[in-house]
Amino acid sequence: MSSISIIGTGNMASTLAALAVAGGNTVEVIGRDQPKAAELAKTLGGGTTAGEFGAVPAGDIVIVALGYANVVPVVIQYGDALAGKVVVDLCNPVNPTGDGLAIPDGTSIAQDVAAAAPASTSVVKAFNTTFGAVLSKGQPMDVFIAGDDQGAKASVAEFIESLNLRPLEVGGLIRPGVSGEFFCWEGWARGNEVIEAVSRRAEGASGADGGRSAQRHGLGVGGDGPGC
């Protein structure tokens, strides 16, 4: 099993932490509000600990479960404390009004995280197409992952499998020649590749079958929205 640190104490953070504990992983939760993080750790049980915000995370995999505006600043603040870690970015860069993306075409928040992190840090995009409310139900679901380090992706894939979810690799953090964010599925989720991945699962399905396929991918199914 994996050693996981989760920066954040919101819906996605607590949902992923609960699944991680249930999957037998070693879990640390971290928040600026230390008492809140400590209370979450106590609620989760299973040996979950509350880490100090800004200190070196205990986990080999560090999930940054924060809103878009806070992701890169927190990665910069952590600095060398993230050296050698696998950092999972799950956020979608939605603008404050929620009607578009907050970053230019041709880039992604995951790329920004990779640029801000130490050179020895590997960044993997995952969980940004899944809904916290759906994840909390413990249903089988596909989780798209992307990154430029095969070893890091393999580690994240193993962690995802421990949650009773299925990792689906979709390549690197960026596709040469492809620009624009696609339905807020930021970075790797651009263009037809993700549509095709979903379509292959849903091909020929309609009605209830089609709904189950969409739910398996966590797409368009209520809750607190994908990613953060």
GROMACS .gro file of C-alpha atoms in nm:
model
  228
    1MET     CA    1   0.000   0.000   0.000
    2SER     CA    2   0.093   0.365  -0.033
    3SER     CA    3   0.202   0.641   0.202
    4ILE     CA    4  -0.020   0.942   0.132
    5SER     CA    5  -0.022   1.304   0.246
    6ILE     CA    6  -0.323   1.517   0.156
    7ILE     CA    7  -0.293   1.895   0.166
    8GLY     CA    8  -0.643   2.026   0.223
    9THR     CA    9  -0.936   1.949   0.449
   10GLY     CA   10  -1.233   2.013   0.219
   11ASN     CA   11  -1.477   1.772   0.053
   12MET     CA   12  -1.237   1.609  -0.192
   13ALA     CA   13  -0.958   1.593   0.063
   14SER     CA   14  -1.172   1.424   0.327
   15THR     CA   15  -1.334   1.187   0.074
   16LEU     CA   16  -1.000   1.075  -0.068
   17ALA     CA   17  -0.856   1.042   0.282
   18ALA     CA   18  -1.144   0.820   0.391
   19LEU     CA   19  -1.105   0.598   0.084
   20ALA     CA   20  -0.729   0.584   0.137
   21VAL     CA   21  -0.771   0.472   0.499
   22ALA     CA   22  -1.027   0.211   0.398
   23GLY     CA   23  -0.784   0.087   0.133
   24GLY     CA   24  -0.513   0.022   0.392
   25ASN     CA   25  -0.290   0.316   0.305
   26THR     CA   26  -0.090   0.524   0.553
   27VAL     CA   27  -0.256   0.866   0.554
   28GLU     CA   28  -0.154   1.212   0.672
   29VAL     CA   29  -0.389   1.510   0.643
   30ILE     CA   30  -0.256   1.864   0.638
   31GLY     CA   31  -0.431   2.199   0.661
   32ARG     CA   32  -0.361   2.559   0.752
   33ASP     CA   33  -0.624   2.515   1.021
   34GLN     CA   34  -0.433   2.269   1.240
   35PRO     CA   35  -0.723   2.193   1.478
   36LYS     CA   36  -0.948   2.115   1.180
   37ALA     CA   37  -0.685   1.882   1.034
   38ALA     CA   38  -0.642   1.713   1.372
   39GLU     CA   39  -1.016   1.663   1.404
   40LEU     CA   40  -1.034   1.516   1.053
   41ALA     CA   41  -0.750   1.277   1.135
   42LYS     CA   42  -0.931   1.168   1.450
   43THR     CA   43  -1.254   1.113   1.259
   44LEU     CA   44  -1.081   0.911   0.989
   45GLY     CA   45  -0.905   0.684   1.237
   46GLY     CA   46  -0.693   0.401   1.102
   47GLY     CA   47  -0.375   0.562   1.229
   48THR     CA   48  -0.431   0.883   1.030
   49THR     CA   49  -0.206   1.165   1.142
   50ALA     CA   50  -0.230   1.542   1.111
   51GLY     CA   51   0.083   1.698   0.965
   52GLU     CA   52   0.219   2.047   1.012
   53PHE     CA   53   0.138   2.282   0.724
   54GLY     CA   54   0.456   2.373   0.536
   55ALA     CA   55   0.668   2.095   0.685
   56VAL     CA   56   0.800   1.801   0.483
   57PRO     CA   57   0.497   1.577   0.414
   58ALA     CA   58   0.526   1.225   0.552
   59GLY     CA   59   0.377   1.062   0.243
   60ASP     CA   60   0.563   0.959  -0.069
   61ILE     CA   61   0.256   1.072  -0.264
   62VAL     CA   62   0.130   1.424  -0.185
   63ILE     CA   63  -0.221   1.509  -0.303
   64VAL     CA   64  -0.281   1.883  -0.331
   65ALA     CA   65  -0.657   1.904  -0.278
   66LEU     CA   66  -0.702   2.280  -0.295
   67GLY     CA   67  -0.888   2.535  -0.503
   68TYR     CA   68  -0.721   2.664  -0.818
   69ALA     CA   69  -0.606   2.996  -0.673
   70ASN     CA   70  -0.418   2.825  -0.389
   71VAL     CA   71  -0.251   2.534  -0.567
   72VAL     CA   72   0.061   2.695  -0.713
   73PRO     CA   73   0.118   2.936  -0.418
   74VAL     CA   74   0.111   2.642  -0.176
   75VAL     CA   75   0.348   2.439  -0.392
   76ILE     CA   76   0.584   2.738  -0.399
   77GLN     CA   77   0.551   2.780  -0.023
   78TYR     CA   78   0.639   2.415   0.035
   79GLY     CA   79   0.938   2.443  -0.196
   80ASP     CA   80   1.210   2.190  -0.121
   81ALA     CA   81   0.980   2.011   0.123
   82LEU     CA   82   0.830   1.848  -0.188
   83ALA     CA   83   1.165   1.734  -0.328
   84GLY     CA   84   1.156   1.371  -0.435
   85LYS     CA   85   0.779   1.347  -0.382
   86VAL     CA   86   0.507   1.251  -0.628
   87VAL     CA   87   0.262   1.543  -0.627
   88VAL     CA   88  -0.094   1.480  -0.744
   89ASP     CA   89  -0.280   1.783  -0.876
   90LEU     CA   90  -0.657   1.734  -0.890
   91CYS     CA   91  -0.775   2.089  -0.946
   92ASN     CA   92  -0.960   2.241  -1.241
   93PRO     CA   93  -0.859   2.602  -1.318
   94VAL     CA   94  -1.209   2.748  -1.326
   95ASN     CA   95  -1.245   3.125  -1.318
   96PRO     CA   96  -1.421   3.298  -1.025
   97THR     CA   97  -1.752   3.322  -1.215
   98GLY     CA   98  -1.745   2.953  -1.302
   99ASP     CA   99  -1.814   3.008  -1.671
  100GLY     CA  100  -1.467   2.949  -1.814
  101LEU     CA  101  -1.104   2.872  -1.745
  102ALA     CA  102  -0.865   3.097  -1.559
  103ILE     CA  103  -0.552   3.006  -1.756
  104PRO     CA  104  -0.449   3.072  -2.118
  105ASP     CA  105  -0.484   2.825  -2.401
  106GLY     CA  106  -0.185   2.599  -2.447
  107THR     CA  107  -0.106   2.556  -2.079
  108SER     CA  108  -0.247   2.383  -1.770
  109ILE     CA  109  -0.244   2.410  -1.394
  110ALA     CA  110  -0.055   2.079  -1.377
  111GLN     CA  111   0.222   2.231  -1.590
  112ASP     CA  112   0.230   2.533  -1.360
  113VAL     CA  113   0.260   2.302  -1.060
  114ALA     CA  114   0.545   2.114  -1.227
  115ALA     CA  115   0.724   2.443  -1.301
  116ALA     CA  116   0.682   2.563  -0.941
  117ALA     CA  117   0.788   2.238  -0.775
  118PRO     CA  118   1.150   2.124  -0.721
  119ALA     CA  119   1.313   1.954  -1.018
  120SER     CA  120   1.308   1.619  -0.837
  121THR     CA  121   0.932   1.634  -0.786
  122SER     CA  122   0.709   1.438  -1.024
  123VAL     CA  123   0.364   1.579  -1.098
  124VAL     CA  124   0.068   1.359  -1.186
  125LYS     CA  125  -0.278   1.481  -1.283
  126ALA     CA  126  -0.560   1.270  -1.137
  127PHE     CA  127  -0.908   1.285  -0.982
  128ASN     CA  128  -1.004   1.612  -1.155
  129THR     CA  129  -1.281   1.442  -1.354
  130THR     CA  130  -1.438   1.272  -1.054
  131PHE     CA  131  -1.703   1.409  -0.818
  132GLY     CA  132  -1.646   1.391  -0.445
  133ALA     CA  133  -2.008   1.297  -0.379
  134VAL     CA  134  -1.984   1.006  -0.622
  135LEU     CA  135  -1.647   0.893  -0.486
  136SER     CA  136  -1.787   0.888  -0.135
  137LYS     CA  137  -2.042   0.623  -0.237
  138GLY     CA  138  -1.761   0.376  -0.298
  139GLN     CA  139  -1.878   0.283  -0.645
  140PRO     CA  140  -1.636   0.139  -0.903
  141MET     CA  141  -1.511   0.425  -1.115
  142ASP     CA  142  -1.244   0.506  -1.371
  143VAL     CA  143  -0.981   0.768  -1.279
  144PHE     CA  144  -0.785   0.931  -1.561
  145ILE     CA  145  -0.418   0.992  -1.483
  146ALA     CA  146  -0.150   1.178  -1.674
  147GLY     CA  147   0.211   1.267  -1.617
  148ASP     CA  148   0.557   1.269  -1.767
  149ASP     CA  149   0.718   1.025  -1.521
  150GLN     CA  150   0.618   0.661  -1.575
  151GLY     CA  151   0.731   0.557  -1.228
  152ALA     CA  152   0.524   0.831  -1.066
  153LYS     CA  153   0.219   0.734  -1.269
  154ALA     CA  154   0.265   0.371  -1.169
  155SER     CA  155   0.275   0.472  -0.801
  156VAL     CA  156  -0.042   0.678  -0.835
  157ALA     CA  157  -0.210   0.399  -1.030
  158GLU     CA  158  -0.133   0.154  -0.749
  159PHE     CA  159  -0.282   0.396  -0.498
  160ILE     CA  160  -0.595   0.440  -0.710
  161GLU     CA  161  -0.640   0.064  -0.730
  162SER     CA  162  -0.626   0.046  -0.349
  163LEU     CA  163  -0.937   0.269  -0.347
  164ASN     CA  164  -1.126   0.011  -0.554
  165LEU     CA  165  -1.103   0.242  -0.854
  166ARG     CA  166  -0.954   0.181  -1.196
  167PRO     CA  167  -0.669   0.404  -1.323
  168LEU     CA  168  -0.672   0.486  -1.694
  169GLU     CA  169  -0.354   0.648  -1.827
  170VAL     CA  170  -0.404   0.914  -2.091
  171GLY     CA  171  -0.042   1.022  -2.151
  172GLY     CA  172   0.164   1.324  -2.054
  173LEU     CA  173   0.072   1.658  -1.901
  174ILE     CA  174   0.045   1.823  -2.243
  175ARG     CA  175  -0.015   1.724  -2.603
  176PRO     CA  176   0.207   1.903  -2.858
  177GLY     CA  177  -0.004   2.108  -3.098
  178VAL     CA  178  -0.320   2.087  -2.889
  179SER     CA  179  -0.429   2.401  -2.708
  180GLY     CA  180  -0.724   2.507  -2.501
  181GLU     CA  181  -0.880   2.359  -2.193
  182PHE     CA  182  -1.157   2.110  -2.260
  183PHE     CA  183  -1.472   2.127  -2.045
  184CYS     CA  184  -1.255   2.223  -1.748
  185TRP     CA  185  -1.083   1.881  -1.767
  186GLU     CA  186  -0.758   2.065  -1.757
  187GLY     CA  187  -0.424   1.985  -1.908
  188TRP     CA  188  -0.420   1.625  -2.024
  189ALA     CA  189  -0.795   1.603  -2.070
  190ARG     CA  190  -0.795   1.814  -2.384
  191GLY     CA  191  -0.924   1.720  -2.724
  192ASN     CA  192  -1.072   1.395  -2.843
  193GLU     CA  193  -0.857   1.155  -2.644
  194VAL     CA  194  -1.068   1.171  -2.330
  195ILE     CA  195  -1.392   1.172  -2.526
  196GLU     CA  196  -1.276   0.858  -2.701
  197ALA     CA  197  -1.181   0.696  -2.372
  198VAL     CA  198  -1.529   0.761  -2.237
  199SER     CA  199  -1.698   0.667  -2.563
  200ARG     CA  200  -1.525   0.331  -2.576
  201ARG     CA  201  -1.681   0.253  -2.239
  202ALA     CA  202  -2.022   0.390  -2.334
  203GLU     CA  203  -2.031   0.272  -2.698
  204GLY     CA  204  -2.365   0.127  -2.780
  205ALA     CA  205  -2.507   0.220  -2.440
  206SER     CA  206  -2.825   0.420  -2.401
  207GLY     CA  207  -3.077   0.500  -2.133
  208ALA     CA  208  -2.988   0.344  -1.798
  209ASP     CA  209  -2.678   0.178  -1.941
  210GLY     CA  210  -2.549   0.511  -2.066
  211GLY     CA  211  -2.620   0.668  -1.728
  212ARG     CA  212  -2.425   0.395  -1.552
  213SER     CA  213  -2.134   0.453  -1.791
  214ALA     CA  214  -2.129   0.825  -1.716
  215GLN     CA  215  -2.150   0.752  -1.346
  216ARG     CA  216  -1.860   0.509  -1.371
  217HIS     CA  217  -1.646   0.795  -1.497
  218GLY     CA  218  -1.785   1.039  -1.238
  219LEU     CA  219  -1.900   1.270  -1.516
  220GLY     CA  220  -2.199   1.499  -1.475
  221VAL     CA  221  -2.327   1.323  -1.166
  222GLY     CA  222  -2.413   1.577  -0.896
  223GLY     CA  223  -2.195   1.636  -0.596
  224ASP     CA  224  -1.946   1.910  -0.534
  225GLY     CA  225  -1.804   1.913  -0.884
  226PRO     CA  226  -1.495   1.749  -1.024
  227GLY     CA  227  -1.152   1.799  -0.881
  228CYS     CA  228  -1.131   2.053  -0.603
   0.00000   0.00000   0.00000
